[in-house]
Tab-separated table of C-alpha atoms and ligand atoms in Angstrom:
chain	number	residue	atom	x	y	z
A	1	MET	CA	87.829	94.365	128.635
A	2	ASN	CA	90.619	93.519	125.907
A	3	ASP	CA	94.076	94.669	126.864
A	4	ALA	CA	95.425	94.571	123.526
A	5	SER	CA	97.209	97.904	121.515
A	6	ILE	CA	96.021	97.598	118.651
A	7	GLU	CA	92.914	94.498	117.624
A	8	VAL	CA	91.077	94.577	113.826
A	9	SER	CA	88.508	92.245	113.986
A	10	GLY	CA	85.635	91.279	111.565
A	11	LEU	CA	87.240	93.770	108.955
A	12	ARG	CA	85.030	93.015	105.712
A	13	LYS	CA	85.338	95.419	103.110
A	14	ARG	CA	85.579	95.472	99.376
A	15	PHE	CA	86.641	97.846	96.184
A	16	GLY	CA	83.774	97.845	92.596
A	17	PRO	CA	84.362	93.350	92.438
A	18	THR	CA	87.550	93.011	95.041
A	19	GLN	CA	87.128	91.667	97.783
A	20	ALA	CA	89.741	93.752	99.969
A	21	LEU	CA	89.489	92.154	103.113
A	22	ASP	CA	87.506	89.462	103.836
A	23	GLY	CA	86.521	88.434	107.666
A	24	MET	CA	90.595	89.820	109.168
A	25	THR	CA	90.799	89.172	112.611
A	26	PHE	CA	93.915	89.366	114.474
A	27	SER	CA	95.263	91.688	117.964
A	28	VAL	CA	98.980	93.021	118.910
A	29	ALA	CA	99.916	92.880	123.121
A	30	ALA	CA	102.657	95.618	123.625
A	31	GLY	CA	105.777	94.915	124.345
A	32	THR	CA	105.437	92.247	121.311
A	33	VAL	CA	106.693	92.685	117.069
A	34	THR	CA	104.178	91.574	115.124
A	35	GLY	CA	104.896	90.486	111.141
A	36	PHE	CA	101.704	90.633	109.452
A	37	VAL	CA	102.588	89.385	105.678
A	38	GLY	CA	101.648	88.527	102.806
A	39	PRO	CA	101.738	88.122	99.504
A	40	ASN	CA	100.822	91.352	97.630
A	41	GLY	CA	97.643	91.617	96.823
A	42	ALA	CA	96.488	89.731	100.281
A	43	GLY	CA	95.017	93.315	102.041
A	44	LYS	CA	98.193	94.087	104.666
A	45	SER	CA	97.472	97.786	103.229
A	46	THR	CA	94.476	98.182	103.450
A	47	THR	CA	93.964	96.804	107.045
A	48	ILE	CA	96.162	99.156	108.182
A	49	ARG	CA	94.340	102.270	106.155
A	50	VAL	CA	91.117	101.173	108.331
A	51	LEU	CA	93.572	100.698	111.710
A	52	LEU	CA	94.381	104.802	110.914
A	53	GLY	CA	90.793	105.863	109.437
A	54	LEU	CA	92.543	106.185	106.164
A	55	ASP	CA	89.612	104.052	104.797
A	56	TYR	CA	86.687	102.552	106.172
A	57	GLN	CA	85.583	99.045	106.317
A	58	ASP	CA	81.988	97.801	104.762
A	59	GLU	CA	82.173	95.466	108.339
A	60	GLY	CA	84.026	94.679	111.502
A	61	HIS	CA	86.700	96.761	114.151
A	62	ALA	CA	89.763	97.978	114.233
A	63	LEU	CA	90.513	99.651	117.529
A	64	VAL	CA	94.387	101.135	118.348
A	65	CYS	CA	94.428	101.224	121.997
A	66	GLY	CA	91.575	100.169	122.968
A	67	GLN	CA	89.366	102.791	120.198
A	68	ARG	CA	88.994	103.968	117.354
A	69	TYR	CA	92.262	106.240	115.946
A	70	ALA	CA	89.776	109.163	114.619
A	71	ALA	CA	88.370	109.058	118.554
A	72	LEU	CA	91.799	108.682	120.359
A	73	LYS	CA	92.810	112.882	121.310
A	74	TYR	CA	96.487	113.397	121.356
A	75	PRO	CA	96.266	109.967	118.316
A	76	LEU	CA	100.316	111.326	117.567
A	77	ARG	CA	100.774	110.387	121.382
A	78	ARG	CA	99.424	107.059	121.163
A	79	VAL	CA	99.957	105.368	117.445
A	80	GLY	CA	103.087	106.406	115.180
A	81	ALA	CA	102.643	105.648	111.605
A	82	LEU	CA	104.571	105.132	108.631
A	83	VAL	CA	102.499	104.341	105.432
A	84	GLU	CA	104.544	104.973	102.720
A	85	ALA	CA	107.150	106.963	101.671
A	86	ALA	CA	106.427	110.384	103.684
A	87	ALA	CA	104.739	112.964	101.438
A	88	LEU	CA	107.432	115.785	101.238
A	89	GLN	CA	107.374	119.312	100.607
A	90	PRO	CA	111.111	118.923	98.562
A	91	SER	CA	112.113	121.745	98.824
A	92	ARG	CA	112.395	121.316	102.638
A	93	THR	CA	114.677	119.994	105.035
A	94	GLY	CA	114.237	116.947	106.932
A	95	ARG	CA	114.932	118.515	110.343
A	96	ASN	CA	111.806	121.881	109.261
A	97	HIS	CA	109.489	118.884	108.237
A	98	LEU	CA	109.961	117.776	111.609
A	99	LEU	CA	109.132	120.462	113.665
A	100	TRP	CA	106.003	121.501	111.528
A	101	LEU	CA	105.147	118.099	111.720
A	102	ALA	CA	105.615	118.626	115.806
A	103	ARG	CA	104.385	122.132	115.921
A	104	SER	CA	101.379	121.188	113.646
A	105	GLN	CA	100.561	118.356	116.499
A	106	ARG	CA	100.817	120.146	119.486
A	107	LEU	CA	104.155	118.076	120.416
A	108	PRO	CA	107.783	119.720	122.073
A	109	THR	CA	110.272	120.670	119.900
A	110	ASP	CA	112.677	119.427	121.815
A	111	ARG	CA	111.649	116.227	120.063
A	112	VAL	CA	112.522	116.873	116.334
A	113	LYS	CA	116.514	116.416	117.764
A	114	GLU	CA	116.131	113.387	119.468
A	115	VAL	CA	113.974	111.581	117.202
A	116	ILE	CA	116.367	112.513	114.450
A	117	ASP	CA	119.582	111.004	116.341
A	118	LEU	CA	117.456	108.474	116.645
A	119	VAL	CA	116.571	107.730	113.461
A	120	GLY	CA	120.281	107.957	112.440
A	121	LEU	CA	119.909	111.323	110.731
A	122	ASP	CA	121.799	113.655	112.229
A	123	SER	CA	123.620	114.735	108.718
A	124	ALA	CA	121.166	114.926	106.148
A	125	ALA	CA	118.912	116.568	108.557
A	126	ARG	CA	119.920	119.493	107.417
A	127	ARG	CA	119.627	118.464	103.548
A	128	ARG	CA	116.624	119.320	101.551
A	129	ALA	CA	114.781	116.161	101.536
A	130	GLY	CA	113.168	115.943	97.841
A	131	GLY	CA	116.576	114.831	97.005
A	132	TYR	CA	116.596	111.978	100.068
A	133	SER	CA	117.067	108.648	98.733
A	134	LEU	CA	114.333	106.059	99.173
A	135	GLY	CA	116.013	104.952	102.271
A	136	MET	CA	116.188	108.379	103.880
A	137	ARG	CA	112.992	108.531	103.551
A	138	GLN	CA	111.727	105.713	105.104
A	139	ARG	CA	114.180	106.984	108.097
A	140	LEU	CA	112.219	110.462	108.093
A	141	GLY	CA	108.517	108.587	107.804
A	142	ILE	CA	109.692	106.846	111.294
A	143	ALA	CA	111.210	110.186	112.433
A	144	ALA	CA	108.342	111.254	112.433
A	145	ALA	CA	105.619	108.977	113.353
A	146	MET	CA	108.647	108.134	117.167
A	147	LEU	CA	107.697	111.967	117.314
A	148	GLY	CA	105.078	111.451	119.699
A	149	ASP	CA	106.247	108.757	121.302
A	150	PRO	CA	103.932	106.802	120.917
A	151	GLU	CA	102.774	103.141	122.805
A	152	VAL	CA	101.988	101.692	119.290
A	153	LEU	CA	103.632	101.629	116.086
A	154	ILE	CA	101.956	100.351	113.606
A	155	LEU	CA	104.842	100.053	109.438
A	156	ASP	CA	103.345	99.006	105.874
A	157	GLU	CA	107.007	97.623	104.636
A	158	PRO	CA	109.360	99.871	105.897
A	159	PHE	CA	112.104	97.052	104.677
A	160	ASN	CA	110.789	98.460	101.366
A	161	GLY	CA	114.072	101.143	99.485
A	162	MET	CA	116.542	101.051	102.649
A	163	ASP	CA	120.016	99.392	102.625
A	164	PRO	CA	121.359	96.483	104.451
A	165	GLU	CA	122.995	98.437	106.624
A	166	GLY	CA	119.093	100.341	107.513
A	167	ILE	CA	117.719	97.560	107.485
A	168	ILE	CA	120.120	96.068	109.959
A	169	TRP	CA	118.958	99.045	112.566
A	170	ILE	CA	115.616	98.825	111.679
A	171	ARG	CA	115.523	95.792	112.512
A	172	GLY	CA	116.938	96.759	116.163
A	173	PHE	CA	114.752	99.186	116.035
A	174	LEU	CA	111.680	97.589	116.110
A	175	ARG	CA	112.679	95.153	118.822
A	176	SER	CA	114.160	98.200	121.164
A	177	LEU	CA	111.231	99.221	120.866
A	178	ALA	CA	109.081	95.557	121.910
A	179	ALA	CA	111.363	95.751	124.738
A	180	ARG	CA	110.529	98.614	126.204
A	181	GLY	CA	106.732	97.646	125.984
A	182	ARG	CA	105.751	99.039	122.767
A	183	ALA	CA	103.923	97.209	120.751
A	184	VAL	CA	105.158	97.224	116.748
A	185	LEU	CA	103.615	96.131	114.217
A	186	VAL	CA	105.280	96.047	110.672
A	187	SER	CA	103.819	95.094	107.291
A	188	SER	CA	105.837	93.210	104.100
A	189	HIS	CA	105.376	90.552	101.626
A	190	LEU	CA	109.144	89.298	102.030
A	191	MET	CA	108.981	86.790	105.235
A	192	GLY	CA	112.392	86.592	105.230
A	193	GLU	CA	112.894	90.484	107.547
A	194	LEU	CA	110.666	89.521	110.055
A	195	GLN	CA	112.454	86.304	111.061
A	196	GLY	CA	115.087	87.442	114.127
A	197	ILE	CA	112.546	90.548	114.604
A	198	ALA	CA	108.370	89.367	114.965
A	199	ASP	CA	107.311	87.148	117.837
A	200	GLN	CA	104.437	87.294	116.661
A	201	VAL	CA	103.921	86.531	113.267
A	202	VAL	CA	100.179	86.697	111.188
A	203	VAL	CA	100.323	85.481	107.839
A	204	VAL	CA	98.000	86.765	105.384
A	205	GLY	CA	96.168	85.984	102.190
A	206	ARG	CA	92.951	86.906	100.364
A	207	GLY	CA	91.984	89.286	102.440
A	208	ARG	CA	92.058	86.550	105.841
A	209	VAL	CA	94.094	85.187	108.751
A	210	LEU	CA	96.428	82.620	106.648
A	211	ALA	CA	98.042	81.705	110.028
A	212	ASP	CA	98.581	83.611	114.039
A	213	ALA	CA	101.799	82.039	115.423
A	214	THR	CA	105.471	82.311	117.379
A	215	VAL	CA	107.867	82.021	114.320
A	216	ASP	CA	108.680	78.781	115.794
A	217	GLU	CA	104.966	76.572	116.290
A	218	LEU	CA	105.198	78.154	112.626
A	219	VAL	CA	108.409	75.825	111.523
A	220	ALA	CA	106.936	73.001	113.718
A	221	ARG	CA	103.394	73.760	112.128
A	222	ALA	CA	104.995	72.048	108.967
A	223	GLY	CA	106.058	69.124	110.184
A	224	SER	CA	108.731	68.046	107.417
A	225	ASP	CA	111.628	69.074	109.870
A	226	ARG	CA	113.461	65.854	109.255
A	227	VAL	CA	117.338	64.468	109.834
A	228	LEU	CA	120.241	64.308	106.821
A	229	LEU	CA	122.364	60.997	107.061
A	230	ARG	CA	125.820	59.499	105.590
A	231	SER	CA	126.083	56.353	106.255
A	232	PRO	CA	128.686	53.886	103.895
A	233	THR	CA	126.107	51.433	103.875
A	234	PRO	CA	123.121	53.733	103.446
A	235	SER	CA	121.154	50.650	102.466
A	236	GLU	CA	122.316	48.785	105.250
A	237	ALA	CA	121.197	52.043	107.118
A	238	ALA	CA	117.437	52.853	106.279
A	239	ALA	CA	116.003	50.011	107.163
A	240	VAL	CA	116.964	49.499	110.638
A	241	LEU	CA	115.694	53.301	111.099
A	242	GLN	CA	112.628	51.444	109.828
A	243	ARG	CA	112.515	48.339	111.583
A	244	ALA	CA	112.861	51.623	114.475
A	245	GLY	CA	109.363	52.991	113.733
A	246	ALA	CA	111.770	56.124	111.557
A	247	ARG	CA	110.767	57.083	107.946
A	248	ALA	CA	114.182	56.670	105.924
A	249	THR	CA	114.163	57.533	102.303
A	250	VAL	CA	118.015	56.177	100.887
A	251	THR	CA	118.650	59.216	97.371
A	252	ASP	CA	120.725	58.707	94.483
A	253	ARG	CA	123.334	60.259	95.603
A	254	GLY	CA	124.089	57.967	99.016
A	255	THR	CA	122.601	59.739	102.010
A	256	VAL	CA	119.749	58.716	103.920
A	257	ILE	CA	116.693	60.959	104.281
A	258	VAL	CA	115.356	60.791	107.263
A	259	GLY	CA	111.192	61.185	109.242
A	260	GLY	CA	109.789	60.909	112.579
A	261	ILE	CA	112.466	60.387	114.267
A	262	THR	CA	115.154	63.900	115.696
A	263	ALA	CA	118.748	63.199	115.064
A	264	GLN	CA	119.992	61.817	118.831
A	265	ARG	CA	117.132	59.029	117.903
A	266	VAL	CA	119.547	58.127	115.059
A	267	VAL	CA	121.948	57.834	116.905
A	268	GLU	CA	121.121	55.589	119.224
A	269	VAL	CA	119.356	53.260	116.538
A	270	LEU	CA	121.917	52.856	113.977
A	271	SER	CA	125.103	52.580	117.239
A	272	PRO	CA	124.158	49.643	118.866
A	273	ALA	CA	123.361	48.062	115.647
A	274	GLY	CA	126.797	48.683	114.300
A	275	VAL	CA	125.269	51.128	111.587
A	276	ALA	CA	128.436	53.144	110.430
A	277	PHE	CA	127.351	56.687	109.632
A	278	SER	CA	129.835	59.960	109.056
A	279	GLU	CA	127.011	62.936	109.179
A	280	VAL	CA	123.873	63.241	110.776
A	281	THR	CA	121.768	66.541	110.446
A	282	ALA	CA	119.258	68.431	111.639
A	283	GLN	CA	117.245	70.139	108.585
A	284	ARG	CA	114.661	72.577	109.994
A	285	ALA	CA	112.558	73.526	107.190
A	286	SER	CA	112.914	77.723	106.915
A	287	LEU	CA	111.005	79.846	107.357
A	288	GLU	CA	110.658	80.764	103.600
A	289	ASP	CA	109.406	77.071	103.201
A	290	VAL	CA	106.268	77.213	105.455
A	291	TYR	CA	105.521	80.936	103.987
A	292	LEU	CA	105.336	79.297	100.767
A	293	GLN	CA	103.179	75.905	101.300
A	294	LEU	CA	100.862	78.302	103.420
A	295	THR	CA	100.440	81.517	101.335
A	296	GLY	CA	100.760	79.072	97.714
A	297	GLY	CA	96.557	78.941	97.501
A	298	ALA	CA	96.995	82.769	98.316
A	299	THR	CA	98.667	84.298	95.548
A	300	GLN	CA	95.704	84.591	92.945
A	301	TYR	CA	96.309	88.276	92.512
A	302	ARG	CA	99.803	88.183	91.545
A	303	ALA	CA	98.871	85.571	88.888
A	304	GLY	CA	99.348	87.978	86.201
A	305	THR	CA	103.179	88.229	86.878
A	306	GLN	CA	103.737	84.138	87.783
A	307	VAL	CA	106.432	82.790	85.075
A	308	GLN	CA	104.051	79.302	83.524
A	309	PRO	CA	105.430	76.121	82.698
B	1	ADP	P1	99.096	94.475	100.212
B	1	ADP	O1	99.334	96.048	101.038
B	1	ADP	O2	98.749	93.608	101.072
B	1	ADP	O3	99.852	94.045	98.987
B	1	ADP	P2	96.494	95.832	99.574
B	1	ADP	O4	95.519	96.034	101.008
B	1	ADP	O5	97.112	96.699	99.705
B	1	ADP	O6	97.392	94.241	99.751
B	1	ADP	O7	95.643	95.517	98.397
B	1	ADP	C1	94.205	94.547	99.028
B	1	ADP	C2	92.832	94.195	97.062
B	1	ADP	O8	92.380	95.392	97.268
B	1	ADP	C3	94.281	94.545	95.778
B	1	ADP	O9	93.373	93.206	95.101
B	1	ADP	C4	94.277	95.559	95.284
B	1	ADP	O10	94.726	96.059	94.591
B	1	ADP	C5	93.081	95.960	96.341
B	1	ADP	N1	92.564	97.870	96.441
B	1	ADP	C6	93.804	98.207	97.827
B	1	ADP	N2	93.754	99.450	97.728
B	1	ADP	C7	92.613	99.681	96.459
B	1	ADP	C8	92.118	100.803	95.389
B	1	ADP	N3	91.406	101.685	96.663
B	1	ADP	N4	90.874	101.163	94.886
B	1	ADP	C9	90.934	99.541	94.344
B	1	ADP	N5	91.172	97.960	94.615
B	1	ADP	C10	91.598	98.743	95.522
């Protein structure tokens, strides 16, 4: 018995000559935000569409709340989804759109006001949706996804078109959902958007998982933590550090880049040796560095847009 809220296993899917999914496998636990990140064309939307029963896989399985989406009895009460800027009737107000959805899904209409407040759409909710910005349509889409107060939320590129205020809001909103025990899967083609909100990051490329880890594990895996050292005698400092087993390179700016030991250890080695220094700084590999390392070979679908050297 697997208690994952979302379980994707061995998904394969071909569109003509394109292998969109090639063994996609991961799971999402309740109470967590899982980032689903990879370059355009990596298979994120296809995976999400299969999860929601909007498309069909050739092989493998995709379960939400332990079942196929199509088999869920009251799907909107179990799973909320934002898959693309909501298909809206431009003449209908945001509020009426939500009322219509609630009635059609037999959800209590009192919930409409709650979700409008939840996504901060208050004043706009009585205006015609045809005049909404993309960011407002994203908020309306999230309000719709929240109508059934679902235990699983799946959002495909929700940051697209959001202004900075909207991005801050959505980050806090997703964290608060996880804190209330919900399972959240959120896709993005930008790693930076997920830093600070994702507990777990599933990095994908060419239809399969390249890494599935916490943010800290991913950064540690890059193994490129370095220490920057400034000293009036850089060559002497480097020699002392090398004798202590560290890697140390003097740059043409006269700083020393140290690898293989911590910043604290650098101080412990240099001080008794009488080597002066003015700065010792630990430099972490950024999540973005790790992402580029992981996906560097997986960007074939963007080849046409890459600038040739
Ligand atoms: P992502 O969401 O990561 O950008 P997608 O799942 O949209 O990736 O696409 C994965 C691959 O499948 C891409 O090469 C894309 O062009 C292709 N693809 C997706 N949907 C279709 C479709 N309906 N018809 C043909 N090819 C498709």
